[in-house]
PDB file of C-alpha atoms in Angstrom:
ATOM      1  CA  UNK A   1      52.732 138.495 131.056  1.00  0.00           C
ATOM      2  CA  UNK A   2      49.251 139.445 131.859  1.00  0.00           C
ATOM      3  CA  UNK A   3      48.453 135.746 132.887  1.00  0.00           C
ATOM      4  CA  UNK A   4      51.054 136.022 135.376  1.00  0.00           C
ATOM      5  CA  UNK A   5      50.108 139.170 136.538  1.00  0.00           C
ATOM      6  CA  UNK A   6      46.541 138.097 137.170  1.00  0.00           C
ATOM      7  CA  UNK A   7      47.715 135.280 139.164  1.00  0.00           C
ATOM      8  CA  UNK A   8      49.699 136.955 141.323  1.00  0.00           C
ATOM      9  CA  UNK A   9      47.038 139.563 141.401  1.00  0.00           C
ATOM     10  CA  UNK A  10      44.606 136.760 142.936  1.00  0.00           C
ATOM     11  CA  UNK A  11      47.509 135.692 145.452  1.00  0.00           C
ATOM     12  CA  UNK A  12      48.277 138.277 146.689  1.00  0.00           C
ATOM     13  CA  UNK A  13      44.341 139.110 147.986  1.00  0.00           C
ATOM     14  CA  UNK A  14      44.234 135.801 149.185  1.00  0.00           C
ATOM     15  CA  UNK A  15      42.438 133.975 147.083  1.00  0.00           C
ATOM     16  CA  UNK A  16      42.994 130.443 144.827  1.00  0.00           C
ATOM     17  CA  UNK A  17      44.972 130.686 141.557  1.00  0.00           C
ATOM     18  CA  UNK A  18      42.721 129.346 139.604  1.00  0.00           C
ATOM     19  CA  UNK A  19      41.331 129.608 135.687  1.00  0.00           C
ATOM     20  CA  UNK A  20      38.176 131.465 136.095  1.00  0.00           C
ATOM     21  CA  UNK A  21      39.892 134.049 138.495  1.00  0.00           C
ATOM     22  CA  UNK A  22      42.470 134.352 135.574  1.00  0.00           C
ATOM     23  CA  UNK A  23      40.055 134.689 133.145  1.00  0.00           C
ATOM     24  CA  UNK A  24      37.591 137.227 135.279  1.00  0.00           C
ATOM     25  CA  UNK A  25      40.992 139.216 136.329  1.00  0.00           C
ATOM     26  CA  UNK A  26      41.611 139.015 132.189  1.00  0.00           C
ATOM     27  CA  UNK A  27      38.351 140.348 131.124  1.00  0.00           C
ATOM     28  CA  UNK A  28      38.053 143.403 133.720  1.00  0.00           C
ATOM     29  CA  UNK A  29      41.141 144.409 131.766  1.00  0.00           C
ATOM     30  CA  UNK A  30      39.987 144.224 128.505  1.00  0.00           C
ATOM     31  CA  UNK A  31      42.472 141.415 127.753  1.00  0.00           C
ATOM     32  CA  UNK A  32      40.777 138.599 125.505  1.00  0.00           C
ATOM     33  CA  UNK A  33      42.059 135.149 127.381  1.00  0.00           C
ATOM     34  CA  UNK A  34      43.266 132.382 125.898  1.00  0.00           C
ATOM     35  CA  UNK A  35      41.809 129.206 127.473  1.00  0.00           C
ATOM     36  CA  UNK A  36      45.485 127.657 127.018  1.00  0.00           C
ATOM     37  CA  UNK A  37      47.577 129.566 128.671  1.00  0.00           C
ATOM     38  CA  UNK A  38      45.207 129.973 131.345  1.00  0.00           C
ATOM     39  CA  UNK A  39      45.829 126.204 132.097  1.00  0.00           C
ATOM     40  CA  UNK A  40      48.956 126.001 131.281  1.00  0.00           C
ATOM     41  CA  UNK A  41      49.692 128.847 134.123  1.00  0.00           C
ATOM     42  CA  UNK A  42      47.438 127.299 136.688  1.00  0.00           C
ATOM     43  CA  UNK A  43      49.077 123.893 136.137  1.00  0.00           C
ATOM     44  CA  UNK A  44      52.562 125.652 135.942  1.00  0.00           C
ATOM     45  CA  UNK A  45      51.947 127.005 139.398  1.00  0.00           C
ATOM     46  CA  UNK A  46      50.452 123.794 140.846  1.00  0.00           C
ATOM     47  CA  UNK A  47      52.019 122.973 144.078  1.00  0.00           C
ATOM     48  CA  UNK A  48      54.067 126.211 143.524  1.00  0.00           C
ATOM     49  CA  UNK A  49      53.971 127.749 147.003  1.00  0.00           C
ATOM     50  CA  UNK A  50      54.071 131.755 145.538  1.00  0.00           C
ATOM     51  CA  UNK A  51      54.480 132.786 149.036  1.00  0.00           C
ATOM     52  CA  UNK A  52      57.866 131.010 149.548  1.00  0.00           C
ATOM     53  CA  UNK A  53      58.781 132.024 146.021  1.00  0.00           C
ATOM     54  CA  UNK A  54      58.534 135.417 146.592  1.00  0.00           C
ATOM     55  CA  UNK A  55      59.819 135.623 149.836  1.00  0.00           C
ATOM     56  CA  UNK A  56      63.077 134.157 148.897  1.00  0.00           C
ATOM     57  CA  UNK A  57      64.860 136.948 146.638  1.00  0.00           C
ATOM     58  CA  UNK A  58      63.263 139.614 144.343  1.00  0.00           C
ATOM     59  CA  UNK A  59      65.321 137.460 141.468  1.00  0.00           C
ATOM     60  CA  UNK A  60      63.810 134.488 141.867  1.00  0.00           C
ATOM     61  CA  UNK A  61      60.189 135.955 141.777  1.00  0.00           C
ATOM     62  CA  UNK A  62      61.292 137.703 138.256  1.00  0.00           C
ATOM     63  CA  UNK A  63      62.519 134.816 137.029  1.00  0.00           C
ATOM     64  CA  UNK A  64      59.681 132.774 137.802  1.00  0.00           C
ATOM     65  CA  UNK A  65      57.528 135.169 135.989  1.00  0.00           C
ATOM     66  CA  UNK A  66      59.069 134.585 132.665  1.00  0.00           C
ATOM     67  CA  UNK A  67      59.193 130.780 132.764  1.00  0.00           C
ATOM     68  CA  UNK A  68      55.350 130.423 133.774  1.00  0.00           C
ATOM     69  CA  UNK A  69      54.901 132.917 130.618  1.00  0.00           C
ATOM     70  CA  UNK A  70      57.087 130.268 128.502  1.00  0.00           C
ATOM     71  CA  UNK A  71      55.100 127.489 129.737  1.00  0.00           C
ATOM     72  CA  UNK A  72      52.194 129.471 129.041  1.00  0.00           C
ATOM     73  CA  UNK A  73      53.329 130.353 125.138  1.00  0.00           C
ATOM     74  CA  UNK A  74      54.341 126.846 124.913  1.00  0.00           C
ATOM     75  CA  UNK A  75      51.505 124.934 125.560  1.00  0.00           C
ATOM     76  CA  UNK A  76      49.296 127.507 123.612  1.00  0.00           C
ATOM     77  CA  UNK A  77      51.647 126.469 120.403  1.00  0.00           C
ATOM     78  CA  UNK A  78      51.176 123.018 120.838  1.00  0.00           C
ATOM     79  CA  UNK A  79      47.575 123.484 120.548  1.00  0.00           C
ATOM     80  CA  UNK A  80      47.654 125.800 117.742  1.00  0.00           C
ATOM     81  CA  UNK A  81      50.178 122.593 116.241  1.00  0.00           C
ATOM     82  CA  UNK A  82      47.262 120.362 116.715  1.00  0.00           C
ATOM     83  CA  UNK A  83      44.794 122.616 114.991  1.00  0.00           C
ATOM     84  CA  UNK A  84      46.746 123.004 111.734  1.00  0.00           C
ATOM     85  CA  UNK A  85      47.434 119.078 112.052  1.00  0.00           C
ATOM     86  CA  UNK A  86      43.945 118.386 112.694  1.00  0.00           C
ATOM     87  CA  UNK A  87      42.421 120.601 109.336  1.00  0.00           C
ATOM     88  CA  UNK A  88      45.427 119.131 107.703  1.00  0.00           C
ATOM     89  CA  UNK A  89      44.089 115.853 107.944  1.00  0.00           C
ATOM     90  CA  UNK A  90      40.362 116.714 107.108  1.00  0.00           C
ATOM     91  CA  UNK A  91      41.514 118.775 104.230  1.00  0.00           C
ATOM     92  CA  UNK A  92      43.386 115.566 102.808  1.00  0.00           C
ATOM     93  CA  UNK A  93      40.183 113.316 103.802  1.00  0.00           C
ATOM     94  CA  UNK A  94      37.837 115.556 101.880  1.00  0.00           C
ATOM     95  CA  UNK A  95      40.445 115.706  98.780  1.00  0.00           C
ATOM     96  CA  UNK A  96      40.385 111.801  98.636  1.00  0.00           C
ATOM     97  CA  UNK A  97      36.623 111.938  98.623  1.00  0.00           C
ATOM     98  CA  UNK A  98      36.777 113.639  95.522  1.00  0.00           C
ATOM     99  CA  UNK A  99      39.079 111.032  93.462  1.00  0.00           C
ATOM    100  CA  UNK A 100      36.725 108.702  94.730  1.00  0.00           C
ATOM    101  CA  UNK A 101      34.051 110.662  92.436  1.00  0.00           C
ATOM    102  CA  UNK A 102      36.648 111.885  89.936  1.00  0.00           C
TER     103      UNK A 102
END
């Protein structure tokens, strides 16, 4: 939720949504940001135009909030998925050294 926070934070003085005023926003708080959901936000809201958004109905603005979080959480469990398939892989590599040498 803090993602989205921060980018409505930059919005709403004006300035670009974008990952490195995410992450500065982020790190004044004391919140440790995760690269991932920092692009998975700014590409969420890509083309988004926040003003509109918000201006429609106070429902529609909390309801975006939550699906840019998902997007957010999603993406960042794909990568994690990656990870773990990625030492996976080495870990069986560096097993199949060793019958090699039995």
């Amino acid at each position: 939720m803090e993602y989205v926070y921060a980018a409505l934070l930059l919005h709403s003085s004006g300035k670009d949504v974008s990952e490195e005023g995410i992450k500065t926003i982020l790190s004044a708080a004391g919140v440790e940001a995760e690269e991932v959901r920092i692009k998975a936000l700014v590409s969420a809201l890509e083309g988004v135009d926040i003003e509109d958004v918000l201006s429609k109905a106070p429902s529609v603005a909390v309801a975006a909030a939550p699906v840019a979080a998902a997007a957010a959480s999603a993406a960042a469990s794909e990568a994690e998925e990656a990870e773990e398939d990625k030492e996976e892989a080495e870990e069986s590599g560096i097993e199949g050294l060793g019958a090699l040498f039995g």
